[in-house]
Each structure stands twice: as C-alpha cells, then as structure tokens.
Amino acid sequence: MKDRDVTVAPRGVLRGMREVPGDKSVSHRAALMGALSREGVEVEGFAPGADCASTLRCLEALGARVQRRGDRVRVARGEGPLGAAAVLDAGNSGTTARLLCGLLAGQPGTFTVIQGDESLSRRPMRRVVDPLRTLGARIDGREGGGLLPLSVRGTSLSGGVCTPGAPSAQVKSALLLAGLSARGSVTVAEPLKTRDHTEILLEHLGVPLRREGTAVTVYPLEDLPGGTWKVPGDFSSAAFWITAAALLPEADLTLPEVGLNPTRTGLLSALGRMGLDYGVTDLALSGGEPLGTLRVRSSSLEGTVVDAPEIPALVDELPILAVAAVRAKGVTEIRGARELRFKECDRIAAMAEGLRTLGAEVEEREDGWILRGPCRLRGGEVDSFGDHRVAMALGVAALTAEGPVRIRGAACADISYPGFFEALSEDTAG
C-alpha cells in the first residue's frame, strides 16, 4: 500500500445516495468460518479493504480453498489439516492475527507463525493469548506472547469458562473459534456485551450455541455447515457519511443496505441524543444480520456524555464522533475509551492533535476527551498516524473547515475503505 497525502477542500451541499463497502467484521468471520466448512461459505459484498485481503491470504496459505471474483468470495476447507506448517502475514489487521490464534490453537499437529507489519507488531496480543492458554493453547512470542510474531502449536484443547479482562469482540471470537475444536464446551463470559457477529454467523449456519446474558457457549463440532448470502454495508464506513451529512448545511443523504446490528450502532444512539435528523427504512436480514436504508439530513447537534457501557457499541466510531462533537453546541465528554490508546495508533492523542491543529477546543484525557463546540475549523495540515479511521475522520472534519486540509499518510484508508477520499470529493449534489 503506497503512502500518499490527500488534500480535502470544504464543500457545500451533500445530497443523493452513497453505497458503502461490505462489513469488514462480518467478512473476516465469514472467511474464517468457511475455512472450517467442507461445504464452504460464499458471500457477496465481501469487504474490499486490505485487512480482509490479509485474512484471505492467510487462509489460502493454511490450505483453505479461496476463490475471489470481485466482491464475491468463497472459502472452503482444504483436503488436508488446516495449516500443517505455515508462516502467515496478517499485515495491519489485528482481527486477522487474533482470530487466527483461536482458529489454529485447536488443530493438533500443526505449527504456524503469525506475523504482521510494524504497526501490528506493536499492538497487544496477550489479551487473546492468555485466555486461550487457559484452554491449553500453546502460543508463544515476544514478551511471553504479548507481541507478534506469535508461534501457535496446535493441540487438543480442553473446554472451560473464560472471562476476558476487558470487553473485546476479537477475544470473544477467538475463544469461540477455539471452542469449535475443543474437547468440551467453551463459555465466554464478558464483562460487557460486545459486537456479536460471530454468534450471529454461527447461528445462521445452524451451529449449536447458547447465549445467556453476556455469556456465550459453543460446543465441539467436526465440520461447520456452509451457506451463501450477502454481507451488509459496513456501519463503521457509513459513520463517516452519517456525520458528514449531519454537519453540512442542507444535506440529505441516503445510505442503502447498511448493517444495523445493535452491537455496532452506538453512534446512532449518541448522535440521536445530540439531535441527529435521520430515519431507517427497508429493514431486512441477510446472513442473520439486520440491515436497512439510512436517510440522514443536516442536523443541529448539541453536546452529550458517552460513558464506558456505551463504548463497545461505538468504539470504532469514536474518532468521527469527536469530529461531530467539536461542531456541536456545548460540551461533549467521552469517557471509558482507553482502548483507543491501543489501536493502529493512539487514537485519543491523534484525534486531539488533529482537531486542535484545525482550531478545535479539545482536552485529552487518559480514557477519552472533553470537546467544546461549536468550533470554527480552519484549514491546515494534519497527520493520520497511519490509522485509517483517524484519516477518514479528519477528512470529514475538512469538509466543514474554512480552508483546505492536507492529511498526511491518507493511503491508510485503504485498510478498510478503498476509494474513500475519491468518494469524498465527488459531487453528490442533486
């Protein structure tokens, strides 16, 4: 992925329709489930970004059968054992690395090494390695398994109850994948409910599963059933357009077939409290996931408070919520989001620096921000810090600024949303 800078100019009216890429979280999981299924999983609308491409490359290296034609992807179990010996490159994708740990830990007789790029090699892995070890997983790496590269020696896993120290859908999903090949049932009891795409997909495929409150239990299964469906549009990608339409004058934007899983749509709840003018129509299900058409209009926003219990449902949308907050009337406080310190970059620090450069009033806290508005944003030059969500959030901020904004390292948007900045500059008025 070549690095590049992008300059975003202020714009006037935002109208019409905008389609967003397929959901990244669902796409990762569909591919991983396919690798455990002789029948195979085939989906339309597979996410086009670099992260999901990393998952497909890793699965192919493990011996899974992978076919890709545009946005249609089919993954099925290969003839031999999954990953008798392989070195896997997860690129920049934390989801790929962490979920592969769960997928491979229970494959006896196999040995794999998972590595990643410079950014991913700094991100914490102990949060998934330690719970897997309680099931008997044999995983090692730098700092005792805390950092990539990791070696995974597949073995026969025991069942048991796992209680992750912090809410994490990636950790939960890795443990559930491991549970499918364990000797007994595996229960994951979370402190707070996190996104449930893995559970929904398992249920959609007909895999036995029990949910009780924030606890999920899976049972050993030799072969997963397969299936075919369409992946909903990625809500995290739609979040940038939702916020842009809310902030720009006379906006009226329609976003069709967007995923509306309630464990992902916390941004709508937060912006709704702030005064977002939006509606939802055409509700349906695809692959067990709810989706619908969102219509968003220019809105008069006021500040709000977002606290820890809300964070799991909007953790990826917090950078763009910070942009909405500095343009809203009054004070917005976002707390309980220390997890942002450990993403592709320190998103708390990166967004504080970027928004301050553009003239916003932002107070950085250890676990979030205090943001005061409405601020008049000026043009300038800001840094993405190699983080796709920071780059795109600052791109939306630039739409409302009084002059052009240059975003350094904007190519990182291709991790989740190839073509985002091109789409941002397109004329959608009409």
XYZ file of C-alpha atoms in Angstrom:
430
model
C 0.000 0.000 0.000
C 1.689 3.185 -1.210
C 1.681 6.131 1.149
C 0.147 9.366 -0.058
C -1.117 12.690 1.201
C -4.583 13.956 0.334
C -5.975 17.477 0.389
C -9.686 17.783 1.188
C -11.462 21.040 0.357
C -14.558 22.364 2.151
C -17.775 21.510 0.386
C -21.332 22.721 0.302
C -24.379 20.514 -0.118
C -24.206 16.735 0.281
C -27.166 15.029 -1.359
C -28.136 11.845 -3.148
C -27.149 8.242 -2.460
C -23.916 6.699 -1.268
C -23.214 2.966 -1.115
C -20.628 1.778 1.404
C -18.360 -1.300 1.234
C -19.350 -4.618 2.777
C -18.937 -5.020 6.523
C -15.314 -5.712 7.461
C -16.077 -7.567 10.714
C -18.625 -9.852 9.048
C -16.323 -10.509 6.074
C -13.414 -11.615 8.285
C -15.662 -14.028 10.159
C -17.377 -15.437 7.073
C -13.989 -16.306 5.585
C -12.736 -17.923 8.797
C -15.918 -19.981 9.160
C -15.588 -21.094 5.551
C -12.135 -22.498 6.284
C -13.783 -24.872 8.808
C -16.510 -25.994 6.385
C -16.226 -28.704 3.735
C -19.363 -27.300 2.082
C -17.880 -23.810 2.150
C -19.140 -20.279 2.708
C -19.815 -17.957 -0.210
C -20.691 -14.296 0.257
C -21.414 -11.330 -1.967
C -20.313 -7.888 -0.843
C -17.080 -9.083 0.793
C -15.188 -6.106 2.251
C -12.674 -4.740 -0.283
C -10.052 -3.400 2.149
C -6.512 -4.582 2.818
C -7.390 -6.104 6.225
C -9.832 -8.662 4.827
C -7.455 -9.400 1.957
C -4.888 -10.329 4.622
C -7.335 -12.836 6.109
C -7.920 -14.455 2.711
C -4.176 -14.734 2.012
C -3.579 -16.336 5.411
C -6.369 -18.855 4.935
C -5.044 -19.779 1.496
C -1.577 -20.286 2.997
C -3.185 -22.603 5.554
C -4.585 -24.799 2.783
C -8.151 -23.489 2.600
C -9.723 -23.186 -0.846
C -10.240 -19.485 -1.576
C -11.939 -18.067 -4.668
C -12.482 -14.340 -5.215
C -14.343 -12.729 -8.110
C -14.830 -9.034 -7.451
C -16.801 -8.707 -4.231
C -17.907 -12.361 -4.287
C -15.734 -14.652 -2.176
C -15.938 -18.380 -1.490
C -13.847 -20.102 1.198
C -13.939 -23.841 1.958
C -11.909 -26.307 3.967
C -8.973 -27.875 2.117
C -8.189 -31.555 1.795
C -5.532 -31.741 4.490
C -5.247 -30.388 8.033
C -5.593 -26.635 8.408
C -2.066 -25.249 8.469
C 0.248 -28.235 8.872
C 3.089 -25.682 8.726
C 2.819 -22.094 7.576
C 4.120 -18.568 8.109
C 1.217 -16.127 7.974
C 1.363 -12.384 7.354
C -1.598 -10.575 8.934
C -0.468 -7.225 7.522
C -2.052 -4.429 9.550
C -5.062 -6.487 10.634
C -5.454 -7.115 14.364
C -8.659 -9.043 13.671
C -6.789 -11.423 11.362
C -3.979 -12.047 13.849
C -6.131 -12.513 16.938
C -8.834 -14.654 15.346
C -6.253 -16.865 13.662
C -4.844 -17.635 17.123
C -8.221 -19.070 18.084
C -8.727 -20.872 14.781
C -5.315 -22.588 14.894
C -4.851 -23.277 18.608
C -7.030 -26.402 18.488
C -5.554 -28.006 15.345
C -3.341 -30.843 16.741
C -0.038 -31.484 14.990
C 0.166 -28.124 13.257
C 2.694 -25.324 13.661
C 2.163 -21.781 12.401
C 3.840 -18.421 12.850
C 1.719 -15.265 12.687
C 3.462 -12.005 11.893
C 2.370 -8.508 10.870
C 3.549 -5.094 9.784
C 5.379 -2.643 12.029
C 2.163 -1.152 13.412
C 0.522 -4.509 14.171
C 3.742 -5.765 15.770
C 3.322 -3.097 18.464
C -0.287 -3.948 19.281
C -1.127 -6.083 22.358
C -1.746 -9.802 21.833
C -1.688 -11.031 25.417
C -5.385 -10.184 25.761
C -6.169 -13.075 23.409
C -3.174 -15.325 24.134
C -3.733 -15.591 27.901
C -7.422 -16.674 27.708
C -6.555 -19.220 25.002
C -3.814 -20.613 27.228
C -6.402 -21.362 29.917
C -7.886 -23.833 27.402
C -4.464 -25.417 26.856
C -3.320 -23.439 23.823
C 0.429 -23.460 23.132
C 1.207 -19.952 21.911
C 4.478 -18.096 22.333
C 6.087 -14.936 21.037
C 7.832 -11.741 22.005
C 7.356 -10.656 25.616
C 5.919 -14.051 26.509
C 3.308 -13.967 23.784
C 2.382 -10.336 24.253
C 3.517 -9.172 20.813
C 3.818 -10.528 17.273
C 5.271 -12.609 15.816
C 3.487 -15.462 17.576
C 4.042 -19.188 17.164
C 0.968 -21.414 17.503
C 1.448 -25.130 18.101
C -1.920 -26.761 17.539
C -3.023 -29.096 20.296
C -6.092 -30.733 21.816
C -7.855 -28.016 23.817
C -9.942 -28.516 26.927
C -13.310 -26.918 27.452
C -13.966 -24.396 30.165
C -15.225 -20.954 31.120
C -13.203 -17.913 30.034
C -13.693 -14.447 31.489
C -11.797 -11.832 29.442
C -10.393 -8.977 31.491
C -11.867 -6.332 29.184
C -14.709 -6.360 26.659
C -13.337 -7.357 23.243
C -15.214 -8.900 20.342
C -11.926 -10.114 18.884
C -11.008 -12.008 22.060
C -14.504 -13.463 22.344
C -14.461 -14.563 18.699
C -11.027 -16.180 19.013
C -12.220 -18.188 22.025
C -15.422 -19.263 20.263
C -13.432 -20.422 17.232
C -11.131 -22.361 19.538
C -14.166 -23.893 21.249
C -15.362 -25.442 17.991
C -12.341 -27.771 18.059
C -12.039 -28.278 21.836
C -12.808 -31.479 23.738
C -15.667 -29.873 25.662
C -17.864 -26.804 25.597
C -16.303 -23.349 25.878
C -18.145 -20.478 27.554
C -17.031 -16.859 27.161
C -18.424 -14.621 29.904
C -17.818 -10.960 29.020
C -17.895 -8.019 31.440
C -19.917 -6.045 28.845
C -21.653 -7.224 25.705
C -19.554 -6.664 22.579
C -20.386 -6.947 18.890
C -21.922 -10.349 18.244
C -21.182 -11.046 14.564
C -19.538 -14.382 15.380
C -22.534 -15.621 17.347
C -24.963 -14.458 14.637
C -22.968 -16.188 11.926
C -22.719 -19.449 13.871
C -26.473 -19.384 14.490
C -27.141 -18.587 10.835
C -25.088 -21.613 9.795
C -27.003 -23.818 12.242
C -24.148 -24.359 14.702
C -25.304 -25.169 18.290
C -24.861 -22.127 20.502
C -26.184 -20.919 23.851
C -26.486 -17.271 24.894
C -27.211 -16.221 28.462
C -26.801 -12.531 29.233
C -23.238 -11.621 28.287
C -22.121 -15.284 28.254
C -21.872 -17.360 25.060
C -21.254 -21.123 24.898
C -20.139 -23.186 21.900
C -19.671 -26.940 21.568
C -17.160 -29.102 19.667
C -18.060 -29.543 16.012
C -16.142 -31.575 13.443
C -17.417 -29.780 10.335
C -19.277 -26.480 10.012
C -22.262 -26.230 7.684
C -21.849 -23.836 4.756
C -24.060 -21.202 3.179
C -24.436 -18.286 0.760
C -25.611 -14.742 1.485
C -24.836 -11.033 1.024
C -22.729 -9.089 3.533
C -24.458 -5.861 4.707
C -22.819 -2.493 4.172
C -20.252 -1.621 6.846
C -21.781 0.632 9.510
C -18.328 1.890 10.503
C -17.823 3.104 6.922
C -21.318 4.592 6.836
C -20.495 6.501 10.046
C -18.323 8.977 8.140
C -21.141 9.792 5.721
C -23.721 9.960 8.530
C -21.603 12.536 10.332
C -20.766 14.489 7.179
C -24.470 14.775 6.298
C -25.306 15.861 9.847
C -22.704 18.641 9.795
C -23.064 20.050 6.275
C -25.840 22.562 5.514
C -28.898 21.446 3.544
C -27.621 17.865 3.368
C -29.935 14.963 2.522
C -28.083 11.670 2.052
C -29.351 8.092 1.615
C -27.241 5.056 2.524
C -28.806 1.761 1.324
C -28.364 -1.736 2.809
C -26.265 -0.670 5.792
C -25.716 -3.182 8.608
C -27.758 -2.213 11.675
C -26.585 -4.763 14.226
C -27.391 -3.087 17.580
C -23.958 -4.048 18.967
C -22.468 -1.803 16.260
C -24.815 1.187 16.020
C -23.954 3.044 19.218
C -23.049 6.066 17.074
C -26.695 6.425 16.076
C -27.717 6.414 19.731
C -25.110 9.029 20.646
C -25.811 11.275 17.662
C -29.538 10.751 18.192
C -29.213 12.273 21.672
C -27.275 15.111 20.107
C -30.093 15.851 17.662
C -29.317 13.806 14.539
C -32.101 14.005 11.937
C -32.284 10.511 10.449
C -34.669 7.718 9.516
C -34.438 3.978 8.809
C -36.451 2.087 6.171
C -36.308 -1.192 4.224
C -35.388 -3.295 7.269
C -34.319 -6.850 6.410
C -31.967 -9.688 7.408
C -29.006 -11.062 5.469
C -26.835 -13.821 6.880
C -28.676 -13.299 10.175
C -27.545 -9.648 10.290
C -30.100 -6.789 10.323
C -29.732 -4.131 7.643
C -31.695 -1.188 6.315
C -31.605 2.096 4.446
C -30.468 5.165 6.382
C -31.516 8.674 5.395
C -29.628 11.492 7.113
C -30.287 15.213 6.901
C -28.420 18.287 8.063
C -28.811 18.483 11.838
C -28.386 20.935 14.705
C -26.295 18.988 17.205
C -25.767 19.566 20.919
C -23.184 18.051 23.259
C -23.660 14.819 25.175
C -21.864 12.405 27.502
C -20.680 8.988 26.312
C -19.631 6.664 29.122
C -17.951 3.255 29.429
C -21.033 0.999 28.969
C -21.655 2.551 25.532
C -18.085 2.203 24.278
C -18.179 -1.386 22.895
C -21.018 -0.462 20.506
C -19.201 2.559 19.035
C -15.510 2.058 19.746
C -14.536 2.286 16.057
C -16.739 5.350 15.544
C -15.273 7.455 18.375
C -12.861 9.375 16.103
C -15.717 10.545 13.877
C -17.919 11.219 16.922
C -15.168 13.539 18.161
C -15.478 15.481 14.894
C -19.242 15.805 15.380
C -18.656 16.940 18.964
C -16.400 19.902 18.107
C -19.050 21.141 15.665
C -21.930 20.631 18.135
C -23.217 23.247 20.545
C -21.920 22.804 24.114
C -19.663 20.264 25.781
C -19.289 16.594 24.852
C -17.438 14.244 27.172
C -16.302 10.783 26.057
C -15.110 8.506 28.884
C -14.123 4.878 29.351
C -12.431 4.621 25.955
C -8.833 3.841 26.956
C -8.945 1.009 24.405
C -8.366 3.700 21.757
C -4.793 4.033 23.004
C -4.030 0.552 21.576
C -5.452 0.702 18.059
C -3.453 1.235 14.852
C -2.218 4.339 16.630
C -3.091 6.110 19.876
C -6.418 7.430 18.571
C -7.074 9.607 21.621
C -3.826 11.509 21.114
C -4.058 11.517 17.303
C -7.559 12.987 17.166
C -6.746 15.549 19.860
C -3.713 16.719 17.892
C -5.508 16.793 14.550
C -8.584 18.640 15.769
C -6.514 21.155 17.735
C -4.459 21.869 14.607
C -7.717 22.763 12.846
C -8.722 25.100 15.683
C -10.926 22.878 17.856
C -11.012 23.021 21.650
C -10.114 19.508 22.822
C -8.984 18.362 26.254
C -7.274 14.991 26.117
C -7.985 12.582 28.982
C -6.443 9.180 29.672
C -9.656 7.448 28.588
C -11.210 9.937 26.166
C -11.774 13.626 25.524
C -13.674 16.701 26.615
C -14.687 18.578 23.455
C -16.223 22.051 23.352
C -18.162 23.497 20.460
C -19.240 24.733 18.143
C -15.718 25.440 16.865
C -14.941 27.089 13.546
C -12.421 24.796 11.912
C -9.649 26.262 9.769
C -7.572 24.722 7.031
C -4.153 23.261 7.720
C -2.063 20.109 7.654
C -2.756 17.112 9.903
C -1.357 13.603 10.316
C -3.227 10.302 10.011
C -0.530 8.500 12.053
C -1.114 5.571 9.696
C -4.597 4.977 11.129
C -7.449 4.588 8.655
C -10.182 5.803 10.991
C -8.195 8.869 12.041
C -7.508 9.717 8.390
C -11.171 9.437 7.368
C -12.456 11.289 10.445
C -10.137 14.207 9.716
C -11.293 14.081 6.092
C -14.870 14.672 7.235
C -13.700 17.474 9.532
C -12.068 19.073 6.478
C -15.423 19.222 4.679
C -16.650 21.690 7.312
C -13.422 23.740 7.589
C -12.889 27.248 6.257
C -9.972 26.179 4.062
C -8.388 23.057 2.554
C -6.918 20.430 4.888
C -3.938 18.295 3.900
C -3.951 14.841 5.517
C -0.555 13.146 5.657
C -0.487 9.390 5.080
C -4.087 9.172 3.872
C -3.434 5.947 1.937
C -4.104 4.042 5.161
C -7.841 4.488 4.444
C -7.453 1.575 2.001
C -7.203 -0.733 5.023
C -10.979 -0.595 5.387
C -12.427 1.741 2.714
C -10.571 1.886 -0.623
C -11.659 4.927 -2.615
C -12.970 6.860 0.387
C -11.184 10.105 -0.353
C -12.117 9.926 -4.032
C -15.747 9.486 -2.985
C -15.419 12.368 -0.525
C -14.547 14.738 -3.357
C -17.252 13.516 -5.744
C -20.189 15.794 -6.480
C -23.236 14.146 -4.907
C -25.449 17.228 -5.063
C -28.666 16.816 -6.979
